[in-house]
Coordinates of C-alpha atoms and ligand atoms in Angstrom, one line a residue:
X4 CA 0.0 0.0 0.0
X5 CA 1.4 2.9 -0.8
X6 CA 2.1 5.5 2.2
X7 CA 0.6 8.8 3.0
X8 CA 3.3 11.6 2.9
X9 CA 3.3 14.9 4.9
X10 CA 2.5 18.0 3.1
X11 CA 5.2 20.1 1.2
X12 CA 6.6 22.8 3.2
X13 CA 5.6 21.1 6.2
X14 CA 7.8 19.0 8.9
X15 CA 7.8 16.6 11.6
X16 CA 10.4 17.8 14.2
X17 CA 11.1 15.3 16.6
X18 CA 14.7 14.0 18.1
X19 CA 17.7 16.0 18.7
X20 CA 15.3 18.8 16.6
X21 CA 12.5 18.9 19.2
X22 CA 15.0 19.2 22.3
X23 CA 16.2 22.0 20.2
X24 CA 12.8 23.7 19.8
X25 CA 11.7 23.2 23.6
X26 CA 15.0 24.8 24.6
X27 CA 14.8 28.0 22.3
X28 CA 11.5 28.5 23.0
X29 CA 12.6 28.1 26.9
X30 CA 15.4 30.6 27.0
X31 CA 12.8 33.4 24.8
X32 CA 10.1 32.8 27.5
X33 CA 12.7 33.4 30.4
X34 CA 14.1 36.4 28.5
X35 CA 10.3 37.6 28.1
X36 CA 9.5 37.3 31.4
X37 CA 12.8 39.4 32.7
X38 CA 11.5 42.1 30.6
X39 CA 8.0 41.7 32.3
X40 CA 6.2 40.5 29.2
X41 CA 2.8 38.7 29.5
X42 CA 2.0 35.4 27.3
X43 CA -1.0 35.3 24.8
X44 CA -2.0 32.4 22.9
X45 CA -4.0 33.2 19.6
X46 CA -5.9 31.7 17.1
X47 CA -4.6 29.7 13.7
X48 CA -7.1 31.1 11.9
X49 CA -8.5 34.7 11.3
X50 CA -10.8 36.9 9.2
X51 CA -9.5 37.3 5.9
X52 CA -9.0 40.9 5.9
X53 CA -7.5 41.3 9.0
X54 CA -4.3 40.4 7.1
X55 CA -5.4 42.7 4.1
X56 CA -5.9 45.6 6.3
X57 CA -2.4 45.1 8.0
X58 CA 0.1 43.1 6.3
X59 CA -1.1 45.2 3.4
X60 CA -2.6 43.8 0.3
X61 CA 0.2 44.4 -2.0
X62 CA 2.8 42.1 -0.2
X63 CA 3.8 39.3 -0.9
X64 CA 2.5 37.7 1.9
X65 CA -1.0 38.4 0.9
X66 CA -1.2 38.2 -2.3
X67 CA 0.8 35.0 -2.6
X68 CA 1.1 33.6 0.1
X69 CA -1.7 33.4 2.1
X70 CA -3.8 29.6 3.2
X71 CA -6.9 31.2 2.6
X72 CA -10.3 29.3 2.4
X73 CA -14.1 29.2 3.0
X74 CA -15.5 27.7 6.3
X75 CA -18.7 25.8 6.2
X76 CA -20.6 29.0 7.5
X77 CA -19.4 30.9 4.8
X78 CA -16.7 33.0 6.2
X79 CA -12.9 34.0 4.6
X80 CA -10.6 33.0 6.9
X81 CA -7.2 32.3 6.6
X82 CA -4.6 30.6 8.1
X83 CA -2.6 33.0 10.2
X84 CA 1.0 34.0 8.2
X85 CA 2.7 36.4 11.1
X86 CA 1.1 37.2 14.6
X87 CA 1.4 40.8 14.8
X88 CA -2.3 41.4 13.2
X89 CA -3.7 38.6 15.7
X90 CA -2.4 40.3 18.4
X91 CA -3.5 43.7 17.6
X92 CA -6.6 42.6 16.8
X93 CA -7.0 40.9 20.4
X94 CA -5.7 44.1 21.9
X95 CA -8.5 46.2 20.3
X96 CA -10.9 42.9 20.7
X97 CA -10.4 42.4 24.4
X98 CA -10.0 46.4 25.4
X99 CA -6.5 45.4 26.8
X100 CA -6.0 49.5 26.3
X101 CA -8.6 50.2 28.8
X102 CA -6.4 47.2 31.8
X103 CA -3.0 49.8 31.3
X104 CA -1.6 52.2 29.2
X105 CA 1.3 49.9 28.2
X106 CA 0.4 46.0 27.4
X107 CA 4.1 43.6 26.9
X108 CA 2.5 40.2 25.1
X109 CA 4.9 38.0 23.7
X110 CA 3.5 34.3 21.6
X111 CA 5.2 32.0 20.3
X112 CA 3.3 29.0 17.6
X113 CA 3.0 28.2 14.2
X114 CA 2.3 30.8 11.1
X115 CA 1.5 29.4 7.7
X116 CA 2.9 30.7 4.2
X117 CA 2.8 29.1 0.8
X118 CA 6.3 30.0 -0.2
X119 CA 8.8 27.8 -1.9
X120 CA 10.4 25.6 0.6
X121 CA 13.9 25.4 1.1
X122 CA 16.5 25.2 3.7
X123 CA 15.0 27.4 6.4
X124 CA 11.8 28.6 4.9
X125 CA 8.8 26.4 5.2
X126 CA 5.2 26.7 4.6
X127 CA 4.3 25.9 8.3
X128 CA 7.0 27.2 10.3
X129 CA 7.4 29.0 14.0
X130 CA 7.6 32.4 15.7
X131 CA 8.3 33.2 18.7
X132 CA 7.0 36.9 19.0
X133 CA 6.5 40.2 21.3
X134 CA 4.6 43.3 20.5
X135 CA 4.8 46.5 23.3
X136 CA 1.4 48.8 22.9
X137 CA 1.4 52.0 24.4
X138 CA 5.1 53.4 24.9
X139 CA 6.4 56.2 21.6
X140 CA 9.9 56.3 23.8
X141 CA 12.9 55.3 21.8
X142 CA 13.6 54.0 24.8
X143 CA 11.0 51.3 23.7
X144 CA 12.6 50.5 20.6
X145 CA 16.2 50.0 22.3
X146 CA 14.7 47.7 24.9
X147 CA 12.8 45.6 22.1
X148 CA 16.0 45.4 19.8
X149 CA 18.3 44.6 23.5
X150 CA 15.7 41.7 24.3
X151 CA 16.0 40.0 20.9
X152 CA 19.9 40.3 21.1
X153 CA 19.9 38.8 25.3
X154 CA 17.5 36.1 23.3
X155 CA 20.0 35.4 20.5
X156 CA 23.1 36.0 22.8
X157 CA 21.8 33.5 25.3
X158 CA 21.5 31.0 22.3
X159 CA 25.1 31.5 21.5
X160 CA 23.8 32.2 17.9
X161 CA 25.9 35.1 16.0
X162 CA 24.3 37.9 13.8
X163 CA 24.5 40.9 12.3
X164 CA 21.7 43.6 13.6
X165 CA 20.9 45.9 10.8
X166 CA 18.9 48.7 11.7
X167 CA 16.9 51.3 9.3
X168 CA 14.1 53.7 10.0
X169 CA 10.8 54.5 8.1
X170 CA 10.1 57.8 9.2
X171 CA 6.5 58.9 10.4
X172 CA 3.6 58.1 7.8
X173 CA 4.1 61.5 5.9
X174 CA 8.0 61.1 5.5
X175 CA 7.4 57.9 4.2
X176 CA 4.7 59.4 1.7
X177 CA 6.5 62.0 0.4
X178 CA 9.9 59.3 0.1
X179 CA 7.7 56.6 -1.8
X180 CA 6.6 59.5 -4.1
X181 CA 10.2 60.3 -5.1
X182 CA 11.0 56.9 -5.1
X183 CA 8.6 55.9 -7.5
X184 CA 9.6 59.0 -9.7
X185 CA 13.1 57.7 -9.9
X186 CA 12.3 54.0 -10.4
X187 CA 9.5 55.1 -13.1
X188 CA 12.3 56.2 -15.1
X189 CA 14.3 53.5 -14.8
X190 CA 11.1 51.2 -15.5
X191 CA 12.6 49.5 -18.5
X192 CA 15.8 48.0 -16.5
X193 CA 13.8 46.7 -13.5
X194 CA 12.8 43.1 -13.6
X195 CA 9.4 42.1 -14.0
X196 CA 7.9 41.5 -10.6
X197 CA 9.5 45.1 -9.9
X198 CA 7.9 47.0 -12.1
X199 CA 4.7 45.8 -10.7
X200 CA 6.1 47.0 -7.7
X201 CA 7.0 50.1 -8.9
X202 CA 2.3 50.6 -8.6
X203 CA 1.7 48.3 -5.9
X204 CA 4.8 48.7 -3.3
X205 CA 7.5 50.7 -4.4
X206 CA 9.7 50.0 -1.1
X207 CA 9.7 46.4 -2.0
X208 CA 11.9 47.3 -5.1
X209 CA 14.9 48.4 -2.6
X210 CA 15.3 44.8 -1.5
X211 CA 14.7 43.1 -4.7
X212 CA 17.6 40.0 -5.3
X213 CA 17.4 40.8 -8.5
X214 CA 22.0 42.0 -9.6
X215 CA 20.1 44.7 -12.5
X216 CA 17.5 46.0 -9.8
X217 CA 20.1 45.7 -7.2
X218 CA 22.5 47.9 -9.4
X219 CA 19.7 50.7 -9.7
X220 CA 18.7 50.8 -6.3
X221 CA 22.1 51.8 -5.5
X222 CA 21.3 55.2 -7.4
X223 CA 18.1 55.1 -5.9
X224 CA 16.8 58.4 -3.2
X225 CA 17.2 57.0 0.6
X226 CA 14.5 57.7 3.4
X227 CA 17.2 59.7 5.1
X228 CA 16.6 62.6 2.7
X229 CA 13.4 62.7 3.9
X230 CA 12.9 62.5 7.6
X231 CA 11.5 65.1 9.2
X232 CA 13.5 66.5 12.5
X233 CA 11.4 64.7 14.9
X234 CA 11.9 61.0 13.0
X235 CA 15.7 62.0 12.6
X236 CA 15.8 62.6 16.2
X237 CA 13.6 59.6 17.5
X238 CA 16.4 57.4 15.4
X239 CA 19.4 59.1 16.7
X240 CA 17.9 58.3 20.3
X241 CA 17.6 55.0 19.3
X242 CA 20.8 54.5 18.2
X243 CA 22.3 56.6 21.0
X244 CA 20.6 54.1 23.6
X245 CA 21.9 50.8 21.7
X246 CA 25.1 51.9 21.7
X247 CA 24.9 52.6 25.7
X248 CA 23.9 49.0 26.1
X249 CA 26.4 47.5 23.8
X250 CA 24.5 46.2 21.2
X251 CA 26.4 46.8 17.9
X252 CA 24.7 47.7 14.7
X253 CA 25.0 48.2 11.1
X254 CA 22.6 51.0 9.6
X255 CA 20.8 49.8 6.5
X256 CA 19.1 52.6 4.4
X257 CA 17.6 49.8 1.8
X258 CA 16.0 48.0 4.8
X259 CA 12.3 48.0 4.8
X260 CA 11.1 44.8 5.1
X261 CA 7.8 42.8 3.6
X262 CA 4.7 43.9 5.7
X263 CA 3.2 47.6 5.2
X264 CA 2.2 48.4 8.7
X265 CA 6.3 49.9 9.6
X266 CA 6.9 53.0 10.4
X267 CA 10.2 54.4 12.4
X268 CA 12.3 51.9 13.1
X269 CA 12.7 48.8 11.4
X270 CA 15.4 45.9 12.2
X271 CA 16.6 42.8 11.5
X272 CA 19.1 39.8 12.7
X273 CA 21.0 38.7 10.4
X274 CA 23.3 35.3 9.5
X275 CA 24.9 34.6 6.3
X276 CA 25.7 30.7 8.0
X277 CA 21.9 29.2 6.6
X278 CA 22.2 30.6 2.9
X279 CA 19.2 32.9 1.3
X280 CA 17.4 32.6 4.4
X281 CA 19.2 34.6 6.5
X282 CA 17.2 36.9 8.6
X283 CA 16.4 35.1 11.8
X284 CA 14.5 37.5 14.1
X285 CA 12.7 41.2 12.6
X286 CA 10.6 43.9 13.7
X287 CA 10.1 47.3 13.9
X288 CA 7.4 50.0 15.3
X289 CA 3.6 50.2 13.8
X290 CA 2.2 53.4 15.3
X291 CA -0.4 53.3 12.7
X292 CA -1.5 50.3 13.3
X293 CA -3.9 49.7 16.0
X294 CA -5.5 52.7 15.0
X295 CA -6.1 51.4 11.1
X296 CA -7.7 48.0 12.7
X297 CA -10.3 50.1 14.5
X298 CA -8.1 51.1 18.3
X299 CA -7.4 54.1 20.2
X300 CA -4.3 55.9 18.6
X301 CA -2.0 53.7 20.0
X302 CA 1.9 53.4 19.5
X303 CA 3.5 49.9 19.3
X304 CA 6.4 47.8 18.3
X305 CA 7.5 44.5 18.1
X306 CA 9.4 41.7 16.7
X307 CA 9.3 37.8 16.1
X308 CA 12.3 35.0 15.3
X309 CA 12.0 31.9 12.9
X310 CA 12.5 28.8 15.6
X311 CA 13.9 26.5 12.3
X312 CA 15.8 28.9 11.5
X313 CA 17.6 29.4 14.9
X314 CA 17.5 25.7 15.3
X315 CA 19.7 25.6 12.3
X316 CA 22.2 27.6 14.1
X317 CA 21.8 26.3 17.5
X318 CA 25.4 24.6 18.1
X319 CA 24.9 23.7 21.9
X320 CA 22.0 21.9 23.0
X321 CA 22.1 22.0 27.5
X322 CA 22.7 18.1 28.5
X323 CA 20.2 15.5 29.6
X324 CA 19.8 14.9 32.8
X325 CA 21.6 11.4 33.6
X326 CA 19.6 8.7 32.6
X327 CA 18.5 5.7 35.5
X328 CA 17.5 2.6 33.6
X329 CA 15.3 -0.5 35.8
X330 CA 15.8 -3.5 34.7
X331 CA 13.7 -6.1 36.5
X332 CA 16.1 -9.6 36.2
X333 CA 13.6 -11.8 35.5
X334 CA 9.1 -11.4 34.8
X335 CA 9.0 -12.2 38.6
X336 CA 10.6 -9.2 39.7
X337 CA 8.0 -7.0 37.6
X338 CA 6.3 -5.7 40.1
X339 CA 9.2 -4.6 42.1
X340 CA 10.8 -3.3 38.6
X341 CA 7.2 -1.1 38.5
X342 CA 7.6 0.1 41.9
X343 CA 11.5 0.7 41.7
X344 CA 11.0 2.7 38.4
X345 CA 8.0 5.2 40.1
X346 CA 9.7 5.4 43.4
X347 CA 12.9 6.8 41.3
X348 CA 10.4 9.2 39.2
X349 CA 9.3 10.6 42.2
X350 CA 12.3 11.2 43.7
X351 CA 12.8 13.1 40.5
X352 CA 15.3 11.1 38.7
X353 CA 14.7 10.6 34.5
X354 CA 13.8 7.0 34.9
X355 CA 13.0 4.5 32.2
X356 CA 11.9 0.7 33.1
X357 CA 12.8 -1.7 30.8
X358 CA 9.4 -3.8 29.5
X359 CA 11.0 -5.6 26.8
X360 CA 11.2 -9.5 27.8
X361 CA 14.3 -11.5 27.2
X362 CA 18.2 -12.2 28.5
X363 CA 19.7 -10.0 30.8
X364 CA 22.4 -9.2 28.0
X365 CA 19.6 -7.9 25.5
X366 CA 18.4 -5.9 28.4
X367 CA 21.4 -4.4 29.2
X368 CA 22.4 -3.6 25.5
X369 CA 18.9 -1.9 25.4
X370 CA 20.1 0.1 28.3
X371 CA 23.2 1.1 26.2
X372 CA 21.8 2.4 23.2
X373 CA 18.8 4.2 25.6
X374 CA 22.6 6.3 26.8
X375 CA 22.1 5.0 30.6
X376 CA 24.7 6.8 33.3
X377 CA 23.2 3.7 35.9
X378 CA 21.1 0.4 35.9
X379 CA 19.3 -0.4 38.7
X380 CA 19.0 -4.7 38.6
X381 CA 15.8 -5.5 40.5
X382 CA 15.9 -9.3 41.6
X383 CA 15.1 -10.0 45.8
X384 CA 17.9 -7.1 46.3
X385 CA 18.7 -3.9 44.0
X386 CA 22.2 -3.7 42.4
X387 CA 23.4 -0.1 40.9
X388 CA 25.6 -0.1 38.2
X389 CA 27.9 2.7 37.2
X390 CA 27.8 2.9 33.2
X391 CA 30.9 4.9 32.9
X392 CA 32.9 3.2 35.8
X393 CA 31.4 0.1 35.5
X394 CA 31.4 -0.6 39.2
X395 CA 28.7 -2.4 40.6
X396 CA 27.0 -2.1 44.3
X397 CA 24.3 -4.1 45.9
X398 CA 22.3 -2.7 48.3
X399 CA 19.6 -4.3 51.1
X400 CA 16.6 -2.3 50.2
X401 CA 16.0 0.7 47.1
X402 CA 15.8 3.3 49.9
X403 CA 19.4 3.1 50.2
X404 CA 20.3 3.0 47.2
X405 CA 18.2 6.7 45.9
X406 CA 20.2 8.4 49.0
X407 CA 23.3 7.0 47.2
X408 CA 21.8 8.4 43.9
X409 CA 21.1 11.7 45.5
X410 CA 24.8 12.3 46.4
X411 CA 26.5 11.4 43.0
X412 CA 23.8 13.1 40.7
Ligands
LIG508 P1 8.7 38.5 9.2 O1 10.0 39.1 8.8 O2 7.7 38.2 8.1 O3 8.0 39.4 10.3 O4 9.0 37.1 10.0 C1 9.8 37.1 11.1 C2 10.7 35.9 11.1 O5 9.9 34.7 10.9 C3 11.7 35.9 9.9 O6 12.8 36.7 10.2 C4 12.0 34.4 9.8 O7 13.0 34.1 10.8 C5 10.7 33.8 10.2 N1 10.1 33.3 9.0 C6 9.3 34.0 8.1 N2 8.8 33.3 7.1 C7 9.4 32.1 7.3 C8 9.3 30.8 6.5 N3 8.5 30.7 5.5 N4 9.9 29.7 7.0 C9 10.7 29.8 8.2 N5 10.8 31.0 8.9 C10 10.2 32.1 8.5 C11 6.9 39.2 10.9 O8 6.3 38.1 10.9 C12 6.4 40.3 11.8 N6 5.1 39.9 12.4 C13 7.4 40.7 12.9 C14 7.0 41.7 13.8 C15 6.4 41.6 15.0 N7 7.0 43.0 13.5 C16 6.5 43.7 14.5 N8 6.1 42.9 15.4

């Protein structure tokens, strides 16, 4: 018969890969919580046009990208592509505005794009995410770019931080107008999907991978031309405050990311170790935002990571705790295996009881490839053996033996 496959773009992760997983998402969650940040779990699936109305409709993401189908009552919903929109529409939703004037949420779960998979992109993939409402400081902006860097530090995970701003709504305005000016000249040289961009999302055209666009871009106005004071000042704060704490930075004027709602300051985390892929955590501030979805005027910012893509540059993984493995000698001493095994697990050692009938040699080779520091032999007495030293003690009753545990691990 033939065999059911998984889906394209999707994956199982299990193994080495899962241990990897749980412990990124651990260290985020611990970083989170020093910085006082609250959890929130959201919905996979959402109206339709909340994603139009925030992720923009002339990205990439929603145009393209997008799991997008009918429900049996009839509604669009789609599969959620980037948690940002979720979480300000649960903001608004739940009048978290009206609980405090500044709301730290940080998720972390899977978001869904049809892109073409390769090494560290996928079609279901994960985030791990935080979004700060209610703070304009650039003091806001420094803390958000430190946290992801304490996040990536703590992982041991190298990259470069490039940093850009957007300017306020009308600086970007009056910069897309002269961009679009200059790359309407230039129409012919563009590549195809640019000069769609030129109508639909002129920024987009500043990171195309395309060498002929690249080369034009170069020539192409920057943002900085057209900041007003108070964005030019707002960035050298920012920049002023990263410094303080450390956290080194390259400025990128072509930086301006894939999703509409940006404005100031924009970053990313970058490696060149995984290939195209490279951006590993990105964000930025969306003061426009909460307002556009139907909230107060409320400033926000906020990032998320890729968890495959940091697992493909996770080197260290912390070790397992030693491993105790039971083996009762013979079916009679079942019971007493049983007992041995739970008595272990409560005393908090990682236990495993061997169930598998059969010689005492197949049990003990079980009990090597299972990477056990000690076996425990149960038979009318317990015996403890040392895997790495090999020694061997018998004790009177498996009380005696745990205290012996106790001290050695
Ligand atoms: P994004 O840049 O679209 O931003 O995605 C953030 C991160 O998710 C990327 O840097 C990457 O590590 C990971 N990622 C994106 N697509 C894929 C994929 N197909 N396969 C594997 N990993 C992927 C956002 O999603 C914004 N919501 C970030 C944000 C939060 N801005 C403000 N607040």
């Amino acid at each position: 018969m033939s065999k059911v496959k998984k889906v394209r773009g999707f994956q199982d992760i299990y193994g080495e890969n899962a241990k990897k997983y749980r412990y990124i998402s651990d260290v985020a969650r611990k970083i989170f919580e020093n910085y006082n940040f609250e959890e929130i779990i959201l919905p996979y699936v959402e109206d339709i046009s909340l994603f139009k109305r925030s992720v923009g409709e002339a990205t990439d993401i929603v145009q393209k990208e997008m799991y997008v189908f009918t429900d049996r009552g009839g509604r669009e919903i789609a599969l959620r592509p980037e948690g940002t929109a979720s979480t300000v529409r649960a903001y608004i939703e739940e009048k978290m505005y009206a609980q405090s004037s500044i709301k730290k949420l940080f998720y972390e779960g899977a978001m869904f794009r049809y892109e073409r998979p390769q090494a560290g992109r996928y079609r279901q993939f994960h985030q791990i995410g935080a979004e700060i409402f209610g703070v304009s400081s650039p003091l806001a902006d420094a803390e958000l770019i430190k946290m992801v860097s304490d996040i990536l530090n703590t992982l041991e995970i190298p990259t470069r931080l490039e940093i850009n701003t957007l300017g306020n709504f009308e600086d970007r305005k009056n910069y897309i107008k002269a961009l679009k000016e200059f790359l309407e000249e230039r129409k012919q040289h563009l590549c195809e999907t640019c000069n769609i961009r030129i109508e639909t999302n002129p920024l987009r055209v500043l990171d195309c991978k395309v060498e002929t666009c690249k080369d034009i871009t170069k020539e192409a106005p920057l943002i900085t031309e057209f900041l007003s004071d108070e964005s030019l000042e707002r960035y050298e704060r920012i920049k002023e405050y990263l410094k303080a704490l450390n956290v080194e930075f390259i400025e990128n004027p072509c930086l301006v990311r894939g999703l509409d709602y940006y404005t100031h300051t924009v970053f990313e985390f970058i490696t060149d170790k995984i290939g195209a892929q490279g951006t590993v955590a990105a964000g930025g501030r969306y003061d426009k935002l909460v307002e556009q979805l139907g909230g107060p005027p409320t400033p926000a910012l906020g990032f998320a990571a890729g968890i495959e893509r940091l697992m493909l540059l996770l080197e260290k993984l912390p070790e397992d705790r030693p491993l105790i493995v039971v083996i009762p000698i013979t079916e009679e001493h079942n019971i007493e295996g049983i007992l041995t095994a739970d008595l272990l697990r409560s005393n908090k050692f990682r236990t495993e009881l061997i169930m598998k009938e059969g010689s005492l040699k197949s049990k003990m080779k079980l009990a090597n490839k299972l990477g056990a520091s000690y076996v425990v032999f149960v038979s009318d007495k317990c015996e403890l053996k040392d895997m790495t030293t090999g020694a061997q003690e018998v004790f009177e009753n498996i009380e005696d033996l745990i205290e012996v545990l106790k001290v050695r691990l």
